[in-house]
Amino acid sequence: LWWGHRIPVWYVEGGDDTQYFVARSEDEARTKAREALGLAADADVALRQETDVLDTWFSSGLWPFSTVGWPDESDPSYQKYYPTAVMETGHDILFFWVARMMMLGIEMTGKSPFHTIYLHGLVRDESGRKMSKTVGNVVDPLDVVKDYGADPLRYTLVTGTTPGQDVNLSMDRLGASRNFMNKVWQAGKFVLLCLEEVGGAELEAMAGADTMGTDETAALPLAERWIVGRLHALERHVTVQLEKLDFGEAGRALYEFLWNDFADWYVELAKTRTYGHEGAPDAAVTRRVLAYCYERFVRMLHPVMPYATEQLWQALPHTGVSVMTAPWPEPPAEVDAEVDARFEVLQAVVRSMRNARAEYQVAPGKRIPATVVATDAGALADLQAERAALCFLAKLDEGFELAAEAPTDVADDAVRLVVRDGVSVVLPMSGLVDVEKETERLTKQAAKLDKSLGQLEARLSSDFVNKAPAKVVDAAKAEAEEFRAQREQITARLAELAAMAPVSS
C-alpha cells in the first residue's frame, strides 16, 4: 500500500544514487540507463525505484479526473462527470489543492475541472480561535448532533457565514437553530391537525396542486392571498440566493418567512377559519393554502434541514417518493403588487392594540372594546372581511366597531391610537383598566419603592458616602434617582386612575 503516487525515478542497483532516471515506466528507465552507461540495447540492467512518494496534494490534484476512468477518456463515467461544475472547499487549501487540480486538469485533459470554486470559511470555536487538541477547544460534531440534532448543526453552519468568512460555532446559535427546527415542526403539526378530517378527494387535490397563478390568488381572501404572495416572493429570493451560492442568506430568508410570516401571522389567523369563528372565510380554502404554503416551504428548507423535512414532507399531501427528488418550487412570473400594502393595514392595527395592551398592562385574557376607524373605503372593506381575525389577534370584544369616521361621543379619557394615515383606533379607558385592581397594584408598588428609596437615602446621608469607594457611592445615587423617577410615574398614574374612578353619590 502506497500513501500517494510513488516517485517515477529509478537508480541502477549497486550504483551511485546521484545518477537517476526519470521515466513513465521501468522499461523506459532501463533504456535510458543503458544509453547513459554505454551498454548494449539488450544488456540486463538491474534498477531500483525510489521508495518515497509525491506529496498528498499531488495525488489529490488528480482527483477530478482520476476517479472517473482517466486516462481512458472514452470511459462512460469520464464522459458523464468530467468536467464537473462547482468545487467547494475551505479557503485555507486554495493553493495546496484547488490550484493543483486546475493545473493538472488542464495539463492532463485539456479541460478545466470545474467552472466555479466556492470557498467556505473554517469552523472556529465561539471565541473565534482555531480548534486545537492542544488548546482543548475542539467541538466534536457527534456530541453536537447528540445534544442538538444533525439538522440544527447543519443549519447553523450554513447560515452562520458568508462565502470566505469563518464560522464561530457557539452553543447559543446551535440552540437558536434547534428552536427554529422546533418551530418548523410545530407549524407542521398544526397543518396536519387541520388536515385530519379532510377527505380523499380534497387531499388528492392538495397533493397534485400546481403553482397558484395571479388569477387564482386574486380570488382568495385577503390573508390567504397575502401569505401565498409572501411564499412566492420567498421562492424567487431563495432561488436567486442559491444560484449565487449565498446559502447563508437563503437560510435566513427561510427562517424569517416561517417564524414571522407563516407562524406568527398566518397560522394564528388561520385558527379563526379552522376553529369555526363566526364570519370567518371558508375553512376549506384555508386548509388548501396551509398545505400549499407549508409543503412548498418544506421543499425549499430541505437542503439545509434534510432529516426533519423528509419526515414532515412524507406526512403532508404530496406526489413522489422523497422530498429529495421533488421538483424545486417555481413561483409565477407575475407579482401580486398590492396585497402586501393591504394586509399591512391589518397588521398595523393589531400591533398598535397589542402595544396599548402592554402599555396599560391589560390582563392577557381580557377582551377590550374598541372602535377601529378607516377613512379609506378599501381599507375598511378589508378590515370588515377580516373582522374575525382582527378580533382574535388583538383580543377585542366581539362587539367592537368598524367605522369610516371617528365617533363623536367619545369619553375624554379614551385612548386614541393613530395607526397610519387614515386609520386609527379609539379605546375607552374603562375597557382597558380595572381601576380598583390597578390602583391596588400601584399602591403596593409605591409602598415598596418608598421603602427601598428610604433605605437608600438613609445610606447616602450617613458616613457611607465618605467611607465607600466613589464607584459604589455613584451607583447608589443612580439607583436612588431611578427609584424617584419610578415613584413619580406611579404617582401620575394613580392620579389618572383617581380621575377615572366613579364618583360616589
XYZ file of C-alpha atoms in Angstrom:
505
model
C 0.000 0.000 0.000
C 1.472 3.340 -1.083
C 0.327 6.550 0.621
C 0.420 8.537 -2.587
C 1.949 8.250 -6.049
C 5.416 6.637 -5.934
C 8.009 8.981 -7.422
C 8.839 7.786 -11.007
C 12.626 7.790 -10.501
C 14.911 4.750 -10.889
C 18.507 4.088 -9.771
C 20.947 1.458 -11.065
C 21.178 -1.267 -8.426
C 24.516 -1.031 -6.667
C 25.341 2.228 -8.401
C 25.690 5.856 -7.304
C 22.369 7.365 -6.081
C 23.343 10.687 -7.603
C 22.642 9.160 -11.015
C 18.939 8.562 -11.601
C 16.486 8.187 -14.460
C 13.022 9.731 -14.638
C 10.611 7.757 -16.801
C 6.977 6.766 -17.262
C 7.799 3.059 -16.722
C 10.613 0.787 -15.594
C 11.290 -0.312 -19.192
C 11.697 3.292 -20.300
C 14.026 3.940 -17.337
C 16.124 0.850 -18.259
C 16.525 2.075 -21.843
C 17.720 5.461 -20.563
C 20.163 3.709 -18.176
C 21.708 1.606 -20.990
C 22.220 4.723 -23.080
C 23.796 6.642 -20.177
C 26.098 3.746 -19.260
C 27.034 2.902 -22.881
C 25.633 -0.635 -22.675
C 24.213 -2.779 -25.434
C 20.494 -2.463 -26.159
C 19.863 -5.961 -24.798
C 22.072 -5.657 -21.713
C 20.454 -6.560 -18.425
C 20.411 -3.604 -16.030
C 19.009 -4.061 -12.512
C 17.023 -0.992 -11.413
C 15.633 0.144 -8.071
C 12.672 2.580 -7.920
C 12.583 5.438 -5.411
C 10.557 4.407 -2.346
C 9.361 7.924 -1.476
C 6.031 9.265 -2.726
C 4.854 12.565 -4.128
C 3.078 14.739 -1.549
C -0.598 14.047 -0.976
C -1.644 17.263 -2.718
C -0.245 15.907 -5.977
C -2.462 12.834 -5.737
C -5.408 14.977 -4.649
C -4.799 17.252 -7.626
C -5.565 14.311 -9.932
C -8.839 13.578 -8.158
C -11.355 15.256 -10.554
C -10.408 13.029 -13.488
C -8.505 10.058 -11.993
C -11.663 8.901 -10.169
C -13.785 8.698 -13.344
C -11.732 6.416 -15.581
C -8.886 8.612 -16.801
C -6.659 8.089 -18.767
C -9.367 6.212 -20.703
C -11.295 9.259 -21.864
C -13.875 7.024 -23.559
C -14.963 5.692 -20.163
C -18.724 6.441 -19.651
C -18.034 7.908 -16.196
C -15.411 10.237 -17.612
C -17.743 11.314 -20.391
C -20.578 11.990 -17.935
C -18.823 13.541 -14.939
C -15.782 15.353 -16.289
C -15.509 18.268 -16.213
C -17.666 18.855 -13.153
C -19.359 22.172 -12.255
C -18.719 23.534 -8.739
C -15.776 22.861 -6.448
C -16.462 23.536 -2.749
C -13.664 23.661 -0.205
C -12.121 25.664 2.621
C -10.195 28.814 1.748
C -7.118 27.585 3.616
C -6.244 24.992 0.936
C -6.794 27.159 -2.134
C -3.148 26.840 -3.231
C -2.461 23.403 -1.737
C -5.291 21.641 -3.548
C -7.503 23.780 -5.775
C -4.649 25.309 -7.767
C -3.133 21.857 -8.335
C -6.450 20.456 -9.557
C -6.767 23.321 -12.012
C -3.213 22.963 -13.325
C -3.207 19.163 -13.556
C -6.706 19.068 -15.030
C -5.804 21.464 -17.822
C -2.406 19.804 -18.392
C -3.661 16.204 -18.449
C -7.063 16.590 -20.108
C -7.034 19.989 -21.781
C -10.125 20.955 -19.782
C -10.662 22.949 -16.593
C -12.068 20.503 -13.994
C -14.784 22.944 -12.796
C -16.124 26.370 -13.711
C -16.867 27.685 -10.175
C -14.893 27.479 -6.920
C -16.845 28.051 -3.683
C -14.591 28.798 -0.735
C -16.230 28.397 2.660
C -14.771 29.519 5.958
C -13.187 27.488 8.711
C -15.221 26.357 11.706
C -13.744 28.007 14.792
C -14.753 27.978 18.446
C -17.187 30.569 19.784
C -14.295 32.926 20.598
C -13.013 32.795 17.030
C -9.980 30.626 17.828
C -8.924 27.794 15.534
C -9.896 24.455 17.051
C -6.916 22.616 18.508
C -6.496 19.471 20.583
C -3.637 21.192 22.406
C -5.823 24.142 23.394
C -8.692 21.775 24.191
C -11.359 23.723 22.317
C -12.282 21.087 19.743
C -16.044 20.645 19.320
C -16.897 17.047 18.428
C -19.718 17.125 15.834
C -21.036 13.796 17.130
C -21.531 15.335 20.570
C -23.288 18.334 18.967
C -25.589 16.035 16.998
C -26.396 14.132 20.185
C -27.236 17.306 22.130
C -28.830 19.465 19.424
C -29.523 17.270 16.396
C -27.981 16.985 12.939
C -30.349 19.473 11.295
C -29.671 22.349 13.718
C -25.904 21.798 13.318
C -26.193 21.860 9.532
C -28.430 24.934 9.591
C -26.051 26.783 11.941
C -23.060 26.122 9.713
C -24.932 27.071 6.535
C -26.423 30.320 7.837
C -23.581 31.386 10.118
C -21.261 32.769 7.476
C -20.836 34.438 4.131
C -18.545 32.958 1.467
C -14.907 33.002 2.571
C -15.554 34.062 6.176
C -15.025 31.784 9.153
C -17.796 30.395 11.358
C -17.631 30.861 15.120
C -19.543 27.844 16.387
C -21.380 28.859 19.565
C -23.773 26.778 21.593
C -26.190 29.713 21.756
C -26.525 29.725 17.986
C -26.981 25.973 17.938
C -29.754 26.397 20.498
C -31.415 29.048 18.332
C -31.244 26.714 15.324
C -32.806 23.933 17.374
C -35.583 26.322 18.402
C -36.163 27.134 14.739
C -36.433 23.443 13.894
C -38.956 23.038 16.721
C -40.940 25.965 15.288
C -40.941 24.311 11.874
C -42.111 21.066 13.466
C -44.882 22.749 15.486
C -46.137 24.586 12.399
C -46.210 21.250 10.587
C -48.200 19.655 13.409
C -50.777 22.452 13.136
C -51.102 21.965 9.380
C -51.509 18.200 9.788
C -54.063 18.730 12.563
C -56.114 20.866 10.191
C -55.992 18.083 7.584
C -57.063 15.241 9.900
C -60.739 15.314 8.896
C -60.103 16.009 5.204
C -61.462 13.502 2.710
C -59.600 11.671 -0.028
C -60.604 13.906 -2.921
C -59.517 17.066 -1.128
C -56.191 15.518 -0.130
C -55.551 14.347 -3.692
C -56.186 17.846 -4.965
C -53.688 19.219 -2.426
C -51.069 16.615 -3.363
C -51.238 17.435 -7.045
C -51.608 21.197 -6.682
C -49.898 23.301 -9.344
C -48.382 26.707 -8.685
C -51.133 29.209 -7.949
C -51.309 31.882 -10.623
C -52.352 35.509 -10.195
C -55.945 34.855 -11.226
C -56.292 32.075 -8.662
C -54.731 34.039 -5.800
C -56.846 37.123 -6.616
C -59.949 35.082 -5.730
C -58.599 34.186 -2.257
C -59.477 36.025 0.970
C -57.000 38.769 1.898
C -54.927 36.788 4.424
C -54.636 33.752 2.140
C -53.721 35.961 -0.800
C -51.077 37.662 1.339
C -49.352 34.501 2.591
C -49.297 32.961 -0.881
C -47.757 36.175 -2.217
C -45.145 36.113 0.537
C -44.363 32.466 -0.269
C -43.905 33.190 -3.959
C -41.639 36.137 -3.122
C -39.617 33.811 -0.867
C -39.298 31.278 -3.685
C -37.902 33.934 -6.008
C -35.482 35.238 -3.394
C -34.188 31.857 -2.201
C -33.719 30.612 -5.761
C -31.638 33.672 -6.670
C -29.525 33.339 -3.497
C -28.835 29.647 -4.096
C -27.863 30.311 -7.699
C -25.408 32.921 -6.348
C -24.197 30.320 -3.797
C -25.233 32.626 -0.970
C -26.515 29.799 1.209
C -26.489 31.876 4.398
C -28.912 34.473 3.044
C -31.170 31.743 1.644
C -31.329 30.054 5.057
C -32.018 33.334 6.850
C -34.842 34.183 4.431
C -36.461 30.798 5.112
C -36.205 31.478 8.852
C -37.844 34.918 8.543
C -40.733 33.585 6.463
C -41.541 30.634 8.701
C -41.202 32.442 12.001
C -42.588 35.891 11.179
C -44.992 35.472 8.273
C -46.266 31.918 8.465
C -46.216 31.024 12.167
C -46.695 34.400 13.884
C -49.330 35.703 11.489
C -50.947 33.222 9.155
C -51.121 30.208 11.472
C -52.647 32.360 14.227
C -55.051 33.929 11.778
C -55.931 30.536 10.269
C -57.240 29.419 13.647
C -60.195 31.780 13.181
C -61.065 29.899 9.976
C -60.386 26.314 11.032
C -61.929 26.686 14.513
C -65.202 27.940 13.069
C -65.260 31.573 14.220
C -68.389 33.363 13.071
C -67.848 35.414 9.920
C -64.537 33.764 9.013
C -63.887 32.629 5.418
C -64.360 29.028 4.318
C -62.107 26.623 6.235
C -61.510 24.506 3.110
C -59.766 27.434 1.429
C -57.560 27.930 4.475
C -56.659 24.239 4.629
C -55.658 24.276 0.976
C -53.486 27.368 1.443
C -51.889 25.971 4.615
C -50.921 22.752 2.837
C -49.802 24.601 -0.304
C -47.533 27.046 1.526
C -46.091 24.633 4.044
C -45.316 21.833 1.585
C -43.511 24.217 -0.774
C -41.647 25.750 2.176
C -40.501 22.297 3.311
C -39.111 21.627 -0.159
C -37.057 24.824 -0.006
C -35.855 24.115 3.545
C -34.805 20.559 2.719
C -31.209 21.342 1.590
C -30.385 22.898 4.977
C -32.541 20.669 7.227
C -32.791 17.350 5.390
C -33.895 14.942 8.122
C -36.820 16.793 9.691
C -38.108 17.987 6.325
C -38.141 14.462 4.902
C -40.319 13.281 7.781
C -42.638 16.257 7.516
C -42.940 16.027 3.743
C -43.852 12.347 3.916
C -46.718 13.220 6.283
C -48.045 16.013 4.030
C -50.132 15.567 0.877
C -47.520 15.083 -1.853
C -46.582 13.313 -5.053
C -43.323 11.437 -5.462
C -41.097 9.172 -3.398
C -38.945 11.637 -1.483
C -38.596 15.359 -0.961
C -35.024 14.901 -2.267
C -36.375 14.210 -5.749
C -39.357 16.570 -5.609
C -39.151 19.473 -8.094
C -37.940 22.825 -6.834
C -40.871 25.258 -6.313
C -41.242 27.696 -9.208
C -43.282 30.848 -8.490
C -45.492 32.507 -11.098
C -43.930 35.207 -13.227
C -46.488 37.788 -12.109
C -46.052 39.603 -8.790
C -49.096 40.427 -6.632
C -48.004 44.003 -6.009
C -50.846 45.384 -3.911
C -51.609 42.635 -1.409
C -48.717 43.421 0.985
C -49.826 47.021 1.468
C -53.420 45.938 2.077
C -52.530 43.286 4.649
C -50.121 45.650 6.395
C -53.142 47.733 7.466
C -54.487 44.776 9.436
C -51.041 44.069 10.882
C -50.562 47.698 11.919
C -53.933 47.811 13.688
C -53.144 44.597 15.579
C -49.673 45.786 16.568
C -50.935 49.149 17.801
C -53.547 47.486 20.009
C -51.049 44.964 21.347
C -48.723 47.834 22.239
C -51.582 49.623 24.005
C -52.440 46.486 25.966
C -48.817 46.183 27.074
C -48.540 49.876 27.958
C -51.704 49.849 30.067
C -50.928 46.367 31.438
C -54.199 44.839 30.358
C -54.653 41.285 31.635
C -53.619 38.785 28.908
C -57.020 37.120 28.677
C -59.119 40.297 28.853
C -61.010 41.301 25.707
C -61.337 45.031 25.221
C -63.875 47.199 23.386
C -62.634 49.379 20.550
C -63.648 51.436 17.553
C -61.413 50.923 14.510
C -61.670 53.821 12.073
C -60.607 53.549 8.407
C -61.484 56.508 6.223
C -60.392 54.676 3.072
C -63.227 52.528 1.717
C -60.866 49.779 0.539
C -59.082 49.500 3.879
C -62.416 49.461 5.713
C -63.700 46.677 3.450
C -60.528 44.627 4.059
C -60.833 45.041 7.829
C -64.503 44.130 7.682
C -63.700 40.974 5.703
C -61.080 40.026 8.298
C -63.201 41.070 11.296
C -62.967 37.654 12.953
C -59.188 37.620 12.577
C -58.840 41.158 13.901
C -60.982 40.313 16.912
C -58.934 37.166 17.636
C -55.447 38.583 17.083
C -55.989 41.825 19.006
C -58.207 40.199 21.676
C -61.058 42.600 21.083
C -64.576 42.404 22.391
C -66.743 40.664 19.801
C -68.919 43.757 19.571
C -66.078 46.101 18.579
C -66.950 48.688 15.944
C -65.565 49.306 12.469
C -66.321 52.777 11.145
C -65.485 55.110 8.282
C -65.439 58.144 10.592
C -64.224 58.720 14.117
C -67.014 58.621 16.724
C -68.026 61.954 18.246
C -69.357 60.682 21.566
C -66.005 59.598 22.991
C -65.086 59.908 26.653
C -62.362 62.421 27.495
C -60.117 59.713 28.915
C -60.337 57.484 25.828
C -57.083 56.358 24.240
C -56.673 57.389 20.592
C -54.147 55.402 18.554
C -53.038 56.770 15.210
C -52.133 53.619 13.293
C -51.276 55.223 9.959
C -52.694 57.828 7.582
C -56.469 57.318 7.526
C -56.507 54.505 10.097
C -56.927 54.966 13.844
C -58.272 53.174 16.910
C -60.281 54.549 19.817
C -60.048 52.585 23.063
C -62.238 53.558 26.031
C -60.042 53.639 29.124
C -62.765 51.964 31.146
C -62.422 48.935 28.880
C -58.671 48.780 29.273
C -58.188 49.092 33.002
C -59.841 47.677 36.088
C -59.435 50.901 38.101
C -59.793 49.295 41.515
C -57.331 46.450 40.865
C -54.813 48.694 39.095
C -54.966 51.234 41.939
C -54.381 48.498 44.483
C -51.424 47.113 42.500
C -49.775 50.504 42.034
C -50.307 51.461 45.676
C -48.425 48.335 46.786
C -45.681 49.040 44.248
C -45.403 52.640 45.513
C -45.070 51.455 49.115
C -42.309 49.055 48.127
C -40.485 51.816 46.238
C -40.836 54.219 49.173
C -39.263 51.673 51.481
C -36.330 50.968 49.117
C -35.820 54.679 48.439
C -35.884 55.491 52.175
C -33.171 52.905 52.850
C -31.012 54.275 50.058
C -31.423 57.886 51.185
C -30.507 56.895 54.749
C -27.276 55.323 53.490
C -26.463 58.346 51.348
C -26.913 60.697 54.300
C -24.565 58.679 56.556
C -20.785 58.133 56.690
C -21.249 55.631 53.877
C -20.622 58.469 51.399
C -17.193 59.182 52.903
C -16.072 55.613 53.555
C -17.304 53.717 50.488
C -15.437 53.790 47.144
C -16.632 56.568 44.813
C -17.796 53.998 42.303
C -20.118 52.359 44.851
C -21.470 55.721 46.026
C -22.212 56.806 42.471
C -24.053 53.547 41.833
C -26.198 54.101 44.944
C -27.023 57.657 43.867
C -28.007 56.471 40.378
C -30.240 53.789 41.862
C -31.925 56.383 44.111
C -32.602 58.626 41.105
C -34.138 55.704 39.238
C -36.419 54.927 42.220
C -37.535 58.595 42.360
C -38.364 58.570 38.635
C -40.381 55.373 39.019
C -42.197 56.847 42.024
C -43.133 59.961 40.038
C -44.552 57.815 37.255
C -46.647 55.811 39.707
C -47.916 58.991 41.362
C -49.005 60.372 37.990
C -50.675 57.105 37.058
C -52.530 56.939 40.385
C -53.824 60.475 39.722
C -55.127 59.359 36.319
C -56.865 56.374 37.881
C -58.404 58.541 40.573
C -59.925 60.736 37.866
C -61.374 57.658 36.159
C -62.933 56.207 39.324
C -66.724 56.573 39.560
C -67.858 59.364 41.868
C -69.863 58.097 44.817
C -73.159 59.875 45.430
